[in-house]
PDB file of C-alpha atoms in Angstrom:
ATOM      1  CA  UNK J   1      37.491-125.292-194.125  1.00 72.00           C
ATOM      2  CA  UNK J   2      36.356-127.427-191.402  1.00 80.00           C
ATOM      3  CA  UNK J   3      34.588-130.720-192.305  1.00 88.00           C
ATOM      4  CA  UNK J   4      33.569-134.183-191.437  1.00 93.00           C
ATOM      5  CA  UNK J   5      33.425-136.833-194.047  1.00 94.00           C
ATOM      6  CA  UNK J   6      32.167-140.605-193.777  1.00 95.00           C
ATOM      7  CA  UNK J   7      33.536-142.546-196.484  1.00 94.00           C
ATOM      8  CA  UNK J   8      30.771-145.095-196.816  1.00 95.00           C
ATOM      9  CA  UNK J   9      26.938-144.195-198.013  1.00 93.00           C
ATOM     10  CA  UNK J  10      26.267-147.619-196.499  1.00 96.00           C
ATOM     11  CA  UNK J  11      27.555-150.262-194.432  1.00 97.00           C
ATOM     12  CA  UNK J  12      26.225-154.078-193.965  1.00 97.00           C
ATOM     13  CA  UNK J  13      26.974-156.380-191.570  1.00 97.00           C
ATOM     14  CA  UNK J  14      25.428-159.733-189.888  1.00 97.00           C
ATOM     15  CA  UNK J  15      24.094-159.962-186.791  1.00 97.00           C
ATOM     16  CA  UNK J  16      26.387-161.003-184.363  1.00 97.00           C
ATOM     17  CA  UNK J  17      29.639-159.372-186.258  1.00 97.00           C
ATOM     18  CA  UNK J  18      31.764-156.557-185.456  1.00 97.00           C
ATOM     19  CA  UNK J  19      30.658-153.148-187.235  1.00 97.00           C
ATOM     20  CA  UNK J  20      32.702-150.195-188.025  1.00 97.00           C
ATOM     21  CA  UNK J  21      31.623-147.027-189.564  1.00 98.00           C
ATOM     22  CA  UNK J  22      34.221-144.694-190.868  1.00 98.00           C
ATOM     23  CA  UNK J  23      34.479-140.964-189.843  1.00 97.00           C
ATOM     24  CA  UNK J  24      37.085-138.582-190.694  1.00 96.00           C
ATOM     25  CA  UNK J  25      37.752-135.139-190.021  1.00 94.00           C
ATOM     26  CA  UNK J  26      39.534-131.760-191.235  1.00 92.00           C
ATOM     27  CA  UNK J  27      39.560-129.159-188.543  1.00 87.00           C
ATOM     28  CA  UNK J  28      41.833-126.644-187.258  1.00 82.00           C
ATOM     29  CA  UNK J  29      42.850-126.669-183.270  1.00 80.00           C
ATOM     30  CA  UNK J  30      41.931-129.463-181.383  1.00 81.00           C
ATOM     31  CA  UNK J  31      39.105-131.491-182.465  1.00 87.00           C
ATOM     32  CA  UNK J  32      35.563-131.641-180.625  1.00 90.00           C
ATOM     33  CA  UNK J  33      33.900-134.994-181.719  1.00 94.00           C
ATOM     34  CA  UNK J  34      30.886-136.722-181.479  1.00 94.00           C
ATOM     35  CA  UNK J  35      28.621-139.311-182.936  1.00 96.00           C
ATOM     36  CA  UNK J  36      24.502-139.734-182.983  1.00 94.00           C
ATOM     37  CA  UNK J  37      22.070-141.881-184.310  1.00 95.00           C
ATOM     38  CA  UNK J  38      18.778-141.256-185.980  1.00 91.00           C
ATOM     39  CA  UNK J  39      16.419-143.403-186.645  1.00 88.00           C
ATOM     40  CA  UNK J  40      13.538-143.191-189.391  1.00 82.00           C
ATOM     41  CA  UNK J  41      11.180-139.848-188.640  1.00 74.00           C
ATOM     42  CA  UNK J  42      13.345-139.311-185.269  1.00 79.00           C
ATOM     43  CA  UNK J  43      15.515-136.656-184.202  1.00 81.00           C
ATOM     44  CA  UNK J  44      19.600-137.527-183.236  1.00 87.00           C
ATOM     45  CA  UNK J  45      20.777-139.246-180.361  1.00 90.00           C
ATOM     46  CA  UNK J  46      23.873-138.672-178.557  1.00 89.00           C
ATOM     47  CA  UNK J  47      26.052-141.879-178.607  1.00 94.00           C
ATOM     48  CA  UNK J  48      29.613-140.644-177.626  1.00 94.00           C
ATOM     49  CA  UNK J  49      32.152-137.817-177.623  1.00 93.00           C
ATOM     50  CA  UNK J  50      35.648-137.068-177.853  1.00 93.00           C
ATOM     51  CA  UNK J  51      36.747-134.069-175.646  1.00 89.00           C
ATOM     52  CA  UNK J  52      40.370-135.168-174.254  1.00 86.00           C
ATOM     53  CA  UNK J  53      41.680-138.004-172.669  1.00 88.00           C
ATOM     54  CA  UNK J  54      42.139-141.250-173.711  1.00 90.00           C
ATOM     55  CA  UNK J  55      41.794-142.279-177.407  1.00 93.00           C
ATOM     56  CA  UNK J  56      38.847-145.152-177.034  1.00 95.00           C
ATOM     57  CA  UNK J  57      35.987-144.081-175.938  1.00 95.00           C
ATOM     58  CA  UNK J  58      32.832-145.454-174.648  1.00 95.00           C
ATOM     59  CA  UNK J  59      29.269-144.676-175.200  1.00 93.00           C
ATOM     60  CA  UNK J  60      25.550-145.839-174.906  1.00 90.00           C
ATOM     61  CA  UNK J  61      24.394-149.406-176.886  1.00 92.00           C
ATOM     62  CA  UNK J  62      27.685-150.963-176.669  1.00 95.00           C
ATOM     63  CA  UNK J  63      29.523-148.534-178.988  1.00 97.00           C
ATOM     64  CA  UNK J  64      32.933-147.232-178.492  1.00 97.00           C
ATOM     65  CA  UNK J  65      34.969-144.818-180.748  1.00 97.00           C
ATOM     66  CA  UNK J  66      38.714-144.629-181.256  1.00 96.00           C
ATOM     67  CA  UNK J  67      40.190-141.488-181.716  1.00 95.00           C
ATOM     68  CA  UNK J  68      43.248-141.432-184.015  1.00 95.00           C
ATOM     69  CA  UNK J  69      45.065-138.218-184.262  1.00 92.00           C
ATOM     70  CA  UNK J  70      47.696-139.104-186.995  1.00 93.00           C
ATOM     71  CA  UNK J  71      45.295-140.189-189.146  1.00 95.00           C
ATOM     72  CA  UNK J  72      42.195-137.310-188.249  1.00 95.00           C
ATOM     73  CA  UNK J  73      39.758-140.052-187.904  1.00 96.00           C
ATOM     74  CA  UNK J  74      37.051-141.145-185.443  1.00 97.00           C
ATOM     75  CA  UNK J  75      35.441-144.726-186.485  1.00 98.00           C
ATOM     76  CA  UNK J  76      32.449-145.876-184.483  1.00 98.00           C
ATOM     77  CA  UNK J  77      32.424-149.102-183.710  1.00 98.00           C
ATOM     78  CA  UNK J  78      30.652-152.628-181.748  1.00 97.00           C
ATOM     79  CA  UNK J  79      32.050-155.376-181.492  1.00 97.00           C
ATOM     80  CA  UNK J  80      28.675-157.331-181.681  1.00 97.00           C
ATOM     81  CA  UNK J  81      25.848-155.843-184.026  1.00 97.00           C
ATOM     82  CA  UNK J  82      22.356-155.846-182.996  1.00 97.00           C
ATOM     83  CA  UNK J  83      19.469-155.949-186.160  1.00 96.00           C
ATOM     84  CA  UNK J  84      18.333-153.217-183.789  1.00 95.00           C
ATOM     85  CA  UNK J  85      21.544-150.471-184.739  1.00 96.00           C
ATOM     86  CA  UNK J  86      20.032-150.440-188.253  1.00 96.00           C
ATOM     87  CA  UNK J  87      19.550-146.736-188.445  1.00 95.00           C
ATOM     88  CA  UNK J  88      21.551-143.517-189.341  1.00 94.00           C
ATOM     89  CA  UNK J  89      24.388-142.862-187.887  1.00 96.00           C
ATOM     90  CA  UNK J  90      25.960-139.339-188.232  1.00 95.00           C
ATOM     91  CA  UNK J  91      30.108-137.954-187.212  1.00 96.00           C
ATOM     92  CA  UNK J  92      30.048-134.203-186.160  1.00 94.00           C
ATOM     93  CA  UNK J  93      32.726-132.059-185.131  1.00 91.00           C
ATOM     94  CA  UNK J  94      32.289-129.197-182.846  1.00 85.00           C
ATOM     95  CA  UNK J  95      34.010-125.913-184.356  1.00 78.00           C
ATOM     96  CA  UNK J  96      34.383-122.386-183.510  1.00 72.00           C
ATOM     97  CA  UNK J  97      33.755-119.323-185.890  1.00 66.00           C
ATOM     98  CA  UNK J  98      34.542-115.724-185.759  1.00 60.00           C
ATOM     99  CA  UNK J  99      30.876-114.055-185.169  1.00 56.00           C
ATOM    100  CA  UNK J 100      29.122-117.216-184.975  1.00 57.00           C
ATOM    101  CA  UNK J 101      30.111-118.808-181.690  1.00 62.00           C
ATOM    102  CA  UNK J 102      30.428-122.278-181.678  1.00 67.00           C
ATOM    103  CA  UNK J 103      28.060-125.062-183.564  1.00 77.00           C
ATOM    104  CA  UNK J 104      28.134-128.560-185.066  1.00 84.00           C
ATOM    105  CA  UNK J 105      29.358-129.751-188.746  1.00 88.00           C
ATOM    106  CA  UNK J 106      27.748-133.030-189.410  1.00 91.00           C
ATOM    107  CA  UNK J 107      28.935-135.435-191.797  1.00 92.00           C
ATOM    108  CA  UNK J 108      26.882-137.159-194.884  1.00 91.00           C
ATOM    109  CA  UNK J 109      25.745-140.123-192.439  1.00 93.00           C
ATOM    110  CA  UNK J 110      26.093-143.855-193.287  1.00 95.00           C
ATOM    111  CA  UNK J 111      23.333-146.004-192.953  1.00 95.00           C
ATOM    112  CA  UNK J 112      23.982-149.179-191.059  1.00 97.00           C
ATOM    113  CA  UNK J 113      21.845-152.189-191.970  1.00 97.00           C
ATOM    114  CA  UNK J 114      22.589-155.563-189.649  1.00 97.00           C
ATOM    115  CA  UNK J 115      21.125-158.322-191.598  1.00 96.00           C
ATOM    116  CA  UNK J 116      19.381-161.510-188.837  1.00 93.00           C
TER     117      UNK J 116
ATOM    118  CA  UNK A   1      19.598-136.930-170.300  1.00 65.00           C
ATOM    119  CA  UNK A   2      18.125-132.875-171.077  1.00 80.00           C
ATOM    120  CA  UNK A   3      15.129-133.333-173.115  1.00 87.00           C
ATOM    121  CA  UNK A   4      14.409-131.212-176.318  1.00 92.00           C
ATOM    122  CA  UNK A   5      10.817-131.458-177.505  1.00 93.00           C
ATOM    123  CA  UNK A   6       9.283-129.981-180.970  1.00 95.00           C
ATOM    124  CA  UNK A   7       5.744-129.018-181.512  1.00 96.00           C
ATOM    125  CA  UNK A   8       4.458-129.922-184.173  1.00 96.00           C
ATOM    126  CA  UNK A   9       5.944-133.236-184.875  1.00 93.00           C
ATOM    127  CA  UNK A  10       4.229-133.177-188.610  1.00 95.00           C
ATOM    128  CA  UNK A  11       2.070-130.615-190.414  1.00 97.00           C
ATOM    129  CA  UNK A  12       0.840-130.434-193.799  1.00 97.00           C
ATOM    130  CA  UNK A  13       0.359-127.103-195.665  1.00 95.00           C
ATOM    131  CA  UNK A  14      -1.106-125.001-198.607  1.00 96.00           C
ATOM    132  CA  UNK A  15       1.729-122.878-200.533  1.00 96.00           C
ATOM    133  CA  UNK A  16       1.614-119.708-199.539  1.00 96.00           C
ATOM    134  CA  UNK A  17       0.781-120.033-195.668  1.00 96.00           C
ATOM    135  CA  UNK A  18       2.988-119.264-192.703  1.00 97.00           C
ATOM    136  CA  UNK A  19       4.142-122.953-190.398  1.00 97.00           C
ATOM    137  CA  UNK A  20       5.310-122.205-187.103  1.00 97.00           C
ATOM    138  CA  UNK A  21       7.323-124.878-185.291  1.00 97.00           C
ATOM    139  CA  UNK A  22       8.035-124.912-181.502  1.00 97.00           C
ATOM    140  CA  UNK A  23      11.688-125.851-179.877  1.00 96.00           C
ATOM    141  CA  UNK A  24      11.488-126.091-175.963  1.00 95.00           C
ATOM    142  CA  UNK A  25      14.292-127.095-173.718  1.00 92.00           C
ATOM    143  CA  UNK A  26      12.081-129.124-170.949  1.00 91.00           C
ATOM    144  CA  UNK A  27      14.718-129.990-168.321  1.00 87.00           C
ATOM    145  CA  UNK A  28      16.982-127.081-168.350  1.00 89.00           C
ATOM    146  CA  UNK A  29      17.673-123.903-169.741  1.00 89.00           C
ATOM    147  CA  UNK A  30      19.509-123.204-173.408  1.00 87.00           C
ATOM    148  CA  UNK A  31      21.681-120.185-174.029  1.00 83.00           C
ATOM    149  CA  UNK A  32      21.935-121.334-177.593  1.00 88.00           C
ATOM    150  CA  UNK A  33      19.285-123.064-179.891  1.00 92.00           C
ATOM    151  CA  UNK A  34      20.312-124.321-183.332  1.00 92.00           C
ATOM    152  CA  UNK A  35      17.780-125.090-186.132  1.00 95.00           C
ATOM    153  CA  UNK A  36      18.782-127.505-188.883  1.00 94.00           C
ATOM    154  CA  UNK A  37      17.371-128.433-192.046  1.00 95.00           C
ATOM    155  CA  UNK A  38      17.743-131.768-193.489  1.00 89.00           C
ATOM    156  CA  UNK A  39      16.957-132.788-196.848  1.00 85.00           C
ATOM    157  CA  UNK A  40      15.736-137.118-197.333  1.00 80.00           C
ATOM    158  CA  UNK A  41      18.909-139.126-197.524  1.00 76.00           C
ATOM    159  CA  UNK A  42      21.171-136.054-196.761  1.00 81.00           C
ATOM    160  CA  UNK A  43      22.819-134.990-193.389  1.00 85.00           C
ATOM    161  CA  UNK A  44      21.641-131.915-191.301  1.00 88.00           C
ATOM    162  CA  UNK A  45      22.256-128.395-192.395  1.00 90.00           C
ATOM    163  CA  UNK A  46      22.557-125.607-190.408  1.00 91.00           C
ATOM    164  CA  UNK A  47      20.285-122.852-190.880  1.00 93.00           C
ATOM    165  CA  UNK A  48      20.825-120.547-187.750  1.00 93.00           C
ATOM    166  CA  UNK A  49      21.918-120.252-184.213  1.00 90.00           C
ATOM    167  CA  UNK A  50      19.395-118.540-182.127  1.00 89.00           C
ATOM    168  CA  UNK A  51      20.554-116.734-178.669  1.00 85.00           C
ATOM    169  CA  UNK A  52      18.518-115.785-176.184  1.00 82.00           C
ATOM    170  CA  UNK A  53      17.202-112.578-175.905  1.00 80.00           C
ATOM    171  CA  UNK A  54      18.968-111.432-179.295  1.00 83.00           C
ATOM    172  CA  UNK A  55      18.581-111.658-183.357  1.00 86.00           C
ATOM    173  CA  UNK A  56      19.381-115.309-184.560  1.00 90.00           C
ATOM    174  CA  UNK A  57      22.796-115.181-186.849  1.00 90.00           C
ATOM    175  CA  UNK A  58      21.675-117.213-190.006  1.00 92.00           C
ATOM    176  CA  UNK A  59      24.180-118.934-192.008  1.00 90.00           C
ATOM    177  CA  UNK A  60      24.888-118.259-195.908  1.00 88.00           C
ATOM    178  CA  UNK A  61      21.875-118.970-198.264  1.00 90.00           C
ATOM    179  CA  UNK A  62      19.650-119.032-195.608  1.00 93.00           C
ATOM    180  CA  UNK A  63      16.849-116.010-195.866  1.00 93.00           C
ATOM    181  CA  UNK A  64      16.421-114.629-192.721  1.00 91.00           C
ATOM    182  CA  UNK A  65      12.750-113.238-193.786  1.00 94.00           C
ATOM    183  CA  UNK A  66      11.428-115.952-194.610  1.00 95.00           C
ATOM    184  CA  UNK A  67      13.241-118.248-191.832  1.00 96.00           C
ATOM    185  CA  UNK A  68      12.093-116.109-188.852  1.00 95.00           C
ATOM    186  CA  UNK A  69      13.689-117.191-185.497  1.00 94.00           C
ATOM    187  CA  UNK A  70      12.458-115.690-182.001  1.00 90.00           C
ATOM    188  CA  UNK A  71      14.058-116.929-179.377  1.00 88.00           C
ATOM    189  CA  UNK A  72      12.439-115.089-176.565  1.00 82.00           C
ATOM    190  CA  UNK A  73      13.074-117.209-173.693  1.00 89.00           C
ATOM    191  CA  UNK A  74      15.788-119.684-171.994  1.00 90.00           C
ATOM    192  CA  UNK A  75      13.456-122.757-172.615  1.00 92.00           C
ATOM    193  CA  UNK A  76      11.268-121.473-176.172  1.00 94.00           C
ATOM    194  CA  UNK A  77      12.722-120.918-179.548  1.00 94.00           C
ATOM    195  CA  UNK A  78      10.273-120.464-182.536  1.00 95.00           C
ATOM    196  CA  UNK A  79      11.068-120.851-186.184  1.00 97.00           C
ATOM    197  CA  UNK A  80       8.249-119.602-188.876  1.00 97.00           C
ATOM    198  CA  UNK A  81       8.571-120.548-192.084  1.00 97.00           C
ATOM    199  CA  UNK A  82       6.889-117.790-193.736  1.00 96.00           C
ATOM    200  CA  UNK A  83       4.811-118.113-197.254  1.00 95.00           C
ATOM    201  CA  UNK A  84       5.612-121.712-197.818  1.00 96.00           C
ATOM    202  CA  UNK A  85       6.498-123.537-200.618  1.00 95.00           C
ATOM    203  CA  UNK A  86       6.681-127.017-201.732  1.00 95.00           C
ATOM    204  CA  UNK A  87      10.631-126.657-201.663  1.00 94.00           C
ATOM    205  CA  UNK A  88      10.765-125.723-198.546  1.00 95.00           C
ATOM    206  CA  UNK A  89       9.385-129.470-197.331  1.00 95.00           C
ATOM    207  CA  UNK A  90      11.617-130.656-195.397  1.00 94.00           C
ATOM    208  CA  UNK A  91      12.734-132.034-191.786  1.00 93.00           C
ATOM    209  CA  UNK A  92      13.183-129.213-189.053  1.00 95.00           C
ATOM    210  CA  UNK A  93      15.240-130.391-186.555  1.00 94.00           C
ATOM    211  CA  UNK A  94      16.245-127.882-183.670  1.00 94.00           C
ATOM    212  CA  UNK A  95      18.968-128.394-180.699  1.00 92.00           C
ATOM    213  CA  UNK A  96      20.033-126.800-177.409  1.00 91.00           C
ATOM    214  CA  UNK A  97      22.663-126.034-175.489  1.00 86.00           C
ATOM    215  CA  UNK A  98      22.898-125.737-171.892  1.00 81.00           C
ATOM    216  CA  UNK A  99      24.200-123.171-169.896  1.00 76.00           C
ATOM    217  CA  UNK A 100      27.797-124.416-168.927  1.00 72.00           C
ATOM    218  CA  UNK A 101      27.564-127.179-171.514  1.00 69.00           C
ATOM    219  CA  UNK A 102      28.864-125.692-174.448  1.00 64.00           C
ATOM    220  CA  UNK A 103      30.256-128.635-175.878  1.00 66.00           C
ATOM    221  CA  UNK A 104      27.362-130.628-176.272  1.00 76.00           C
ATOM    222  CA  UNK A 105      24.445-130.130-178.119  1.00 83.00           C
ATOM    223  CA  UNK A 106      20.953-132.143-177.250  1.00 88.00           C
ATOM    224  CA  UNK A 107      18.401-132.634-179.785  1.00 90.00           C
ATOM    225  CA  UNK A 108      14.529-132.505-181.044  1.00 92.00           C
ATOM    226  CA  UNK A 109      12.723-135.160-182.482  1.00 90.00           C
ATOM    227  CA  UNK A 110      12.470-133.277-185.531  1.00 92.00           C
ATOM    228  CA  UNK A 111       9.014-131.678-187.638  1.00 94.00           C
ATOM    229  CA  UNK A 112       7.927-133.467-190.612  1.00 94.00           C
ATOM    230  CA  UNK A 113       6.873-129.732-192.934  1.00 96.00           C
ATOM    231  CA  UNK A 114       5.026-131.194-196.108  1.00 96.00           C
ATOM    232  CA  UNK A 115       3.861-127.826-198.139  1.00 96.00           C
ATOM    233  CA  UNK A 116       1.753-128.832-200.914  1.00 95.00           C
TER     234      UNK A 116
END
């Protein structure tokens, strides 16, 4: 089955610090990724994809995302946290079923709290 | 970016009376819309994938009678929640894709669905 798992329920980090949030994935073919963010009462907001190409990837606010192949993983990360990324941050993989076209799988979500 | 809009952005109901919620692509036109259901403190679930001009394909679990998805247009997809309940409270978040954009999905800002 294809499916996206992030590791950590929550993540903390100071203002000012590098963040990571952990995403990793279980797909067959080539992967599809992406991340978004939601904030409280909001819909999701693209930050970045994977299609092809190179590995590290950039996206909107600063964040960047390395993808890993060996190790199926796609951690989002900044190298300087803003109190403003506090929000909901979600790792989907794009798949492909038989009768169903094509459509997102979405992982738990980790909530990332930057303390001032 | 394409912009994804959702009318109502909150309603309030008795049990027992029908909620219709809105999806409109306002920027360009969607093939595919995808309605997702998502639980406080839980990721999004997928509930159906609505084409254009034909019957939405729901996914396991999800009762197609009492979900009802009309997606009569390339910029208007409608999901009625039919005889609500309090269980079915929840956050209603819809997406589209773009013709030729396949591998990106762009999102609604979500209805709040309180059934009391």
């Amino acid at each position: 089955a294809q499916s996206v798992a992030q590791p950590e329920d929550q993540v903390n980090v100071a203002e000012g610090n590098p963040l990571t949030v952990k995403c990793t994935y279980s797909v067959s073919g080539n992967p599809y990724l992406f991340w978004y963010v939601q904030y409280p009462n909001r819909g999701l907001q693209f930050l970045l994809k994977y299609i092809t190409g190179d590995n590290l990837v950039k996206g909107s606010y600063g964040f960047e995302a390395e993808f890993n192949k060996s190790q199926t993983s796609f951690h989002l990360k900044k190298p300087s946290a803003l109190v403003s990324d506090s929000a909901l941050y979600f790792c989907a993989v794009r798949v492909t079923r038989d009768n169903y076209g094509q459509n997102f799988v979405f992982g738990p979500g980790t909530r990332l709290s930057v303390l001032p | 970016g394409a912009v994804v809009s959702q009318h109502p952005s909150r309603v309030i109901c008795k049990s027992g009376t029908s909620v219709k919620i809105e999806c409109r692509s306002l920027d360009f036109q969607a093939t595919t819309m995808f309605w997702y259901r998502q639980f406080p403190k839980q990721s999004l679930m997928l509930m159906a994938t609505s084409n254009e001009g034909s019957k939405a394909t729901y996914e396991q679990g999800v009762e197609k009678d009492k979900f009802l998805i009309n997606h009569a247009s390339l910029t208007l997809s409608t999901l009625t929640v039919t005889s609500a309940h309090p269980e079915d409270s929840s956050f209603y978040i819809c997406s589209a894709s773009a013709i030729g954009q396949r591998n990106e999905q762009f999102f609604g800002p979500g209805t709040r669905l309180t059934v009391l």
